[in-house]
Short mmCIF file of C-alpha atoms in Angstrom, two decimals:
data_model
loop_
_atom_site.label_atom_id
_atom_site.label_comp_id
_atom_site.label_asym_id
_atom_site.label_seq_id
_atom_site.Cartn_x
_atom_site.Cartn_y
_atom_site.Cartn_z
CA MET A 1 156.02 64.47 73.66
CA ALA A 2 154.04 61.74 74.59
CA PHE A 3 154.25 59.33 77.45
CA ASN A 4 151.10 57.48 76.76
CA GLY A 5 151.07 57.07 72.63
CA PRO A 6 149.79 53.64 71.44
CA ILE A 7 152.39 50.60 72.66
CA GLU A 8 153.96 50.70 68.51
CA GLU A 9 154.45 54.15 68.66
CA ALA A 10 158.36 55.10 67.77
CA PHE A 11 160.02 56.30 71.39
CA PRO A 12 162.18 58.20 72.09
CA THR A 13 163.29 60.31 68.98
CA PRO A 14 166.66 61.75 68.33
CA ASP A 15 165.29 65.00 69.90
CA ALA A 16 163.47 63.47 73.06
CA VAL A 17 166.86 61.56 73.90
CA ASP A 18 168.72 65.02 73.20
CA ARG A 19 166.44 67.24 75.48
CA SER A 20 166.68 64.14 78.26
CA THR A 21 170.31 64.41 78.08
CA VAL A 22 171.53 66.97 81.14
CA SER A 23 175.90 67.58 81.76
CA HIS A 24 177.81 69.32 83.33
CA VAL A 25 181.90 70.14 82.87
CA GLN A 26 184.56 70.53 85.87
CA LYS A 27 187.96 70.49 84.79
CA GLY A 28 187.88 69.28 82.20
CA PHE A 29 185.39 66.22 82.01
CA LYS A 30 182.14 66.34 80.79
CA ILE A 31 179.28 64.44 83.04
CA SER A 32 175.60 63.89 81.96
CA ALA A 33 172.50 61.82 83.24
CA ARG A 34 170.00 60.57 80.57
CA LYS A 35 166.65 60.10 81.23
CA LEU A 36 163.31 58.81 80.32
CA PRO A 37 160.09 56.38 80.60
CA ILE A 38 160.14 52.60 81.12
CA SER A 39 161.13 51.83 76.73
CA LYS A 40 157.81 50.26 75.39
CA SER A 41 157.41 46.66 73.03
CA GLY A 42 159.32 47.41 70.20
CA PRO A 43 162.59 48.54 72.23
CA ILE A 44 161.76 45.76 75.00
CA ASP A 45 161.41 42.17 72.16
CA GLU A 46 163.89 43.54 70.42
CA MET A 47 166.91 44.01 73.60
CA SER A 48 165.35 40.27 74.61
CA HIS A 49 165.86 39.16 71.15
CA ARG A 50 169.79 40.59 71.55
CA LEU A 51 170.50 39.83 75.57
CA GLY A 52 168.99 35.92 74.90
CA ILE A 53 166.58 37.05 78.16
CA PRO A 54 163.63 37.91 79.38
CA VAL A 55 164.08 41.84 80.54
CA PRO A 56 163.12 43.07 83.75
CA GLU A 57 159.75 44.54 83.79
CA MET A 58 160.81 47.92 83.81
CA ILE A 59 163.84 48.56 82.20
CA PHE A 60 165.02 51.71 81.49
CA GLY A 61 166.86 51.44 77.74
CA ASP A 62 167.48 54.67 77.14
CA ASN A 63 168.87 56.00 80.66
CA MET A 64 172.74 56.42 80.77
CA VAL A 65 175.50 58.07 82.58
CA SER A 66 178.53 58.81 81.99
CA ILE A 67 181.63 60.24 82.42
CA GLU A 68 183.79 61.77 79.57
CA HIS A 69 187.46 63.56 79.49
CA VAL A 70 186.60 66.03 76.19
CA ALA A 71 190.45 66.56 75.08
CA SER A 72 191.30 63.16 74.94
CA GLY A 73 188.42 61.63 73.69
CA TRP A 74 187.68 58.76 77.63
CA ARG A 75 184.62 57.87 78.26
CA LEU A 76 182.81 55.76 80.20
CA GLU A 77 179.32 55.14 80.45
CA PHE A 78 176.92 53.34 82.21
CA ASN A 79 173.49 51.29 80.50
CA ALA A 80 171.43 48.98 80.97
CA TYR A 81 171.11 46.66 77.91
CA ASP A 82 175.60 45.96 79.02
CA ALA A 83 174.24 45.92 82.86
CA LEU A 84 171.82 43.13 81.21
CA ASP A 85 174.74 42.02 79.16
CA ARG A 86 176.41 40.11 82.41
CA VAL A 87 174.30 39.01 83.70
CA ASP A 88 174.27 34.61 84.38
CA LYS A 89 171.85 33.65 80.80
CA THR A 90 172.23 30.03 82.49
CA ASP A 91 170.33 28.13 85.78
CA LYS A 92 174.35 28.17 87.38
CA ASN A 93 173.37 30.69 89.86
CA MET A 94 169.63 30.42 89.76
CA LEU A 95 167.34 31.07 92.74
CA LYS A 96 164.51 29.88 93.65
CA VAL A 97 161.78 31.81 96.25
CA ALA A 98 161.72 30.96 99.75
CA TYR A 99 158.63 28.50 98.75
CA SER A 100 160.02 26.50 95.89
CA GLN A 101 160.57 24.22 97.78
CA GLU A 102 156.41 23.63 99.47
CA TRP A 103 155.62 23.94 95.73
CA SER A 104 158.29 21.16 94.81
CA SER A 105 156.60 18.13 97.26
CA SER A 106 153.40 18.94 96.56
CA ARG A 107 151.20 17.11 94.18
CA GLU A 108 150.19 19.79 92.89
CA LYS A 109 152.71 19.66 89.73
CA THR A 110 150.09 21.46 87.43
CA HIS A 111 150.74 24.39 89.48
CA GLU A 112 151.25 27.27 87.48
CA GLY A 113 153.67 29.21 90.08
CA ILE A 114 156.25 25.70 89.55
CA LYS A 115 156.65 28.30 85.78
CA GLU A 116 157.76 31.13 88.22
CA VAL A 117 160.23 28.98 90.75
CA VAL A 118 162.92 27.88 87.77
CA LYS A 119 163.62 29.45 85.04
CA PRO A 120 167.08 28.98 82.79
CA PHE A 121 169.03 32.59 83.25
CA ASP A 122 169.49 34.10 87.09
CA TRP A 123 166.18 36.03 87.45
CA SER A 124 167.27 37.77 89.83
CA TYR A 125 169.20 40.60 87.60
CA THR A 126 172.60 40.22 89.36
CA THR A 127 175.11 41.51 87.54
CA ASP A 128 179.26 42.22 88.43
CA TYR A 129 178.88 45.46 85.80
CA LYS A 130 180.56 47.72 86.33
CA GLY A 131 180.90 50.51 83.31
CA THR A 132 181.66 50.62 79.44
CA VAL A 133 184.74 52.18 78.56
CA ILE A 134 183.28 53.17 74.92
CA ASN A 135 186.87 54.69 74.45
CA GLY A 136 190.50 55.15 75.80
CA GLN A 137 192.68 52.95 77.41
CA GLY A 138 191.19 50.53 80.35
CA PHE A 139 191.14 50.41 83.87
CA GLU A 140 194.58 47.81 85.39
CA PHE A 141 194.16 46.20 88.95
CA GLN A 142 195.78 47.84 91.67
CA THR A 143 197.91 46.16 94.27
CA GLU A 144 196.94 45.44 97.66
CA LYS A 145 198.78 48.28 98.40
CA ALA A 146 197.34 50.46 96.14
CA LYS A 147 195.80 53.88 97.18
CA PRO A 148 191.48 53.73 97.68
CA ILE A 149 189.41 56.34 97.11
CA PRO A 150 189.94 59.23 99.63
CA ILE A 151 186.39 58.87 102.03
CA GLU A 152 188.02 61.73 103.70
CA LEU A 153 188.01 64.48 101.27
CA LEU A 154 183.86 63.25 99.71
CA LYS A 155 182.81 63.37 103.65
CA ARG A 156 184.28 67.46 103.42
CA PRO A 157 181.43 69.86 103.29
CA ASP A 158 182.45 71.45 99.29
CA PRO A 159 179.86 72.52 97.38
CA ILE A 160 177.57 69.48 95.29
CA LEU A 161 177.61 71.80 91.33
CA PHE A 162 175.86 68.92 89.90
CA PHE A 163 173.44 65.50 91.36
CA GLU A 164 171.24 62.95 89.08
CA GLU A 165 169.99 59.72 89.67
CA VAL A 166 169.46 57.09 87.29
CA VAL A 167 166.84 54.05 87.42
CA LEU A 168 168.31 51.24 84.16
CA TYR A 169 165.60 48.18 85.76
CA GLU A 170 164.09 46.77 88.69
CA SER A 171 161.96 43.58 89.14
CA GLU A 172 159.92 42.31 92.06
CA LEU A 173 160.74 38.67 91.34
CA ASP A 174 157.52 38.23 90.32
CA ASP A 175 156.46 39.48 93.92
CA ASN A 176 159.00 37.89 95.95
CA GLY A 177 161.02 40.97 96.24
CA ILE A 178 162.91 42.92 94.14
CA SER A 179 165.84 43.18 92.29
CA VAL A 180 166.85 47.00 91.66
CA LEU A 181 170.34 48.70 89.03
CA SER A 182 170.55 52.69 90.05
CA CYS A 183 173.85 54.77 89.19
CA LYS A 184 173.71 58.48 91.40
CA VAL A 185 176.24 61.25 90.88
CA ARG A 186 177.93 64.32 92.46
CA VAL A 187 180.30 66.58 91.60
CA MET A 188 182.30 68.80 93.44
CA PRO A 189 185.05 71.71 92.78
CA ASP A 190 187.81 69.47 92.49
CA ARG A 191 186.58 65.43 92.66
CA MET A 192 183.68 62.98 92.05
CA LEU A 193 182.67 59.90 93.51
CA LEU A 194 179.53 57.48 91.30
CA LEU A 195 177.77 54.76 92.72
CA THR A 196 176.03 51.88 90.73
CA ARG A 197 173.82 50.06 92.53
CA LEU A 198 172.10 46.59 92.47
CA PHE A 199 170.09 45.87 95.44
CA MET A 200 168.70 42.78 95.34
CA ARG A 201 165.91 41.36 97.80
CA LEU A 202 164.41 37.51 97.00
CA ASP A 203 162.71 37.68 100.43
CA GLY A 204 163.23 34.31 102.59
CA VAL A 205 166.31 33.72 100.74
CA LEU A 206 169.37 36.51 100.25
CA VAL A 207 169.85 39.72 100.16
CA ARG A 208 172.77 41.24 97.83
CA ILE A 209 174.24 44.55 97.29
CA ARG A 210 176.60 45.29 93.93
CA ASP A 211 178.23 48.39 94.33
CA THR A 212 180.21 49.61 92.09
CA ARG A 213 182.37 53.24 92.21
CA ILE A 214 183.58 54.95 90.96
CA TYR A 215 186.17 58.44 91.60
CA VAL A 216 187.51 61.64 89.62
CA ASP A 217 190.21 63.81 91.27
CA PHE A 218 190.05 66.63 88.68
CA ASN A 219 193.09 67.69 89.57
CA THR A 220 195.24 65.06 88.86
CA ARG A 221 192.73 63.46 86.50
CA LYS A 222 193.33 60.16 88.52
CA ILE A 223 189.80 57.75 88.21
CA ILE A 224 189.46 54.70 90.44
CA ARG A 225 186.95 52.07 90.52
CA ASP A 226 186.38 50.62 93.32
CA TYR A 227 183.98 47.68 93.34
CA THR A 228 182.33 45.84 96.10
CA GLU A 229 180.07 42.13 96.28
CA ARG A 230 178.19 41.95 99.53
CA GLU A 231 175.69 39.22 101.04
CA ASP A 232 174.01 37.37 102.71
CA ASP A 233 170.76 34.92 104.08
CA PHE A 234 167.35 36.75 104.61
CA GLU A 235 166.78 35.68 107.93
CA LYS A 236 170.35 36.64 109.08
CA VAL A 237 169.97 40.59 107.98
CA LYS A 238 166.24 40.07 109.74
CA LYS A 239 168.39 38.76 112.95
CA SER A 240 170.62 41.71 113.23
CA LEU A 241 168.53 44.10 112.50
CA LEU A 242 166.45 43.39 115.29
CA PHE A 243 169.50 42.70 117.82
CA SER A 244 169.38 47.08 116.30
CA GLY A 245 166.95 47.21 118.60
CA ARG A 246 164.44 48.03 115.75
CA LEU A 247 160.09 47.18 115.86
CA PRO A 248 158.96 44.83 113.35
CA GLY A 249 157.52 47.98 111.69
CA ASP A 250 161.41 48.92 111.52
CA ILE A 251 162.95 46.01 110.13
CA THR A 252 160.41 45.60 107.48
CA VAL A 253 161.09 49.76 105.52
CA ALA A 254 164.78 48.48 106.68
CA LEU A 255 165.02 45.80 104.22
CA ARG A 256 163.71 47.81 101.21
CA ASP A 257 166.10 50.28 101.26
CA PRO A 258 169.46 49.47 101.09
CA ASN A 259 171.60 52.15 102.32
CA GLN A 260 170.00 51.11 105.40
CA ILE A 261 171.19 47.26 105.74
CA SER A 262 174.43 47.75 104.03
CA HIS A 263 176.67 47.72 106.89
CA LEU A 264 175.05 43.56 108.25
CA LEU A 265 175.91 42.47 104.58
CA PRO A 266 179.66 40.86 104.98
CA GLU A 267 181.50 41.25 102.34
CA VAL A 268 182.04 38.58 99.20
CA THR A 269 184.87 40.43 96.83
CA HIS A 270 186.36 43.41 96.98
CA THR A 271 187.87 44.73 93.76
CA LEU A 272 190.57 47.97 92.93
CA GLU A 273 190.62 49.26 89.39
CA SER A 274 193.07 52.69 88.16
CA LEU A 275 193.46 55.03 85.67
CA ALA A 276 195.09 58.00 84.91
CA ILE A 277 194.22 59.67 81.78
CA ALA A 278 198.01 62.01 80.32
#
């Protein structure tokens, strides 16, 4: 399988997709992940046309993570197309780079950079994607007294039987930051956790993290979907890192790692959903 063939080369073939999909079956649940190279020009153009917006520069259109209950056929999948389809296709939630004000006040209105400031869609590629139920029943919102994901059970030193991390898309936001959507899944003997995370950092403007956690109890066949949105001003996050005692060089590194800053961001939205497979 050639990764560096002609740009118009049909890629990937059905056989390549099958070979690139790894799966693990645990107590009636089949967990699968597929990782393939960045999509080529043909699929990118087709996806952009269907979505109605340009796609990120690093789009892994054939990658996916899925959870399936084999007996009932219930299936939840995470993929790049459906995630991008949740991106705002208007300028309603448009973000501007930190120095766009300087550009706007400049007399040099023909500066090429201006074209990269105002775009008719959410060019940060922020999505509220929680996964796609391909088959079977959907999730139901839980009440305030609903049980959250049992974190203590996940902290137990149970053996990890299956682990994968898959990137769905990534953009450097015209060299002004980063926006990346990735999925991470780990399977233990009695339970599993899938985390799909959007990490968006627009330098000098905003830091945003959106997490979708899928918890499955294999014994009870109960599934919990926990969705959280966190965000804060870029400078506030930098100050929080500084007040924590970090050196300037460490702050730069931390701002590239969502694991080091997620606890610093205020929670904006939090929902719990669940379903039980009969």
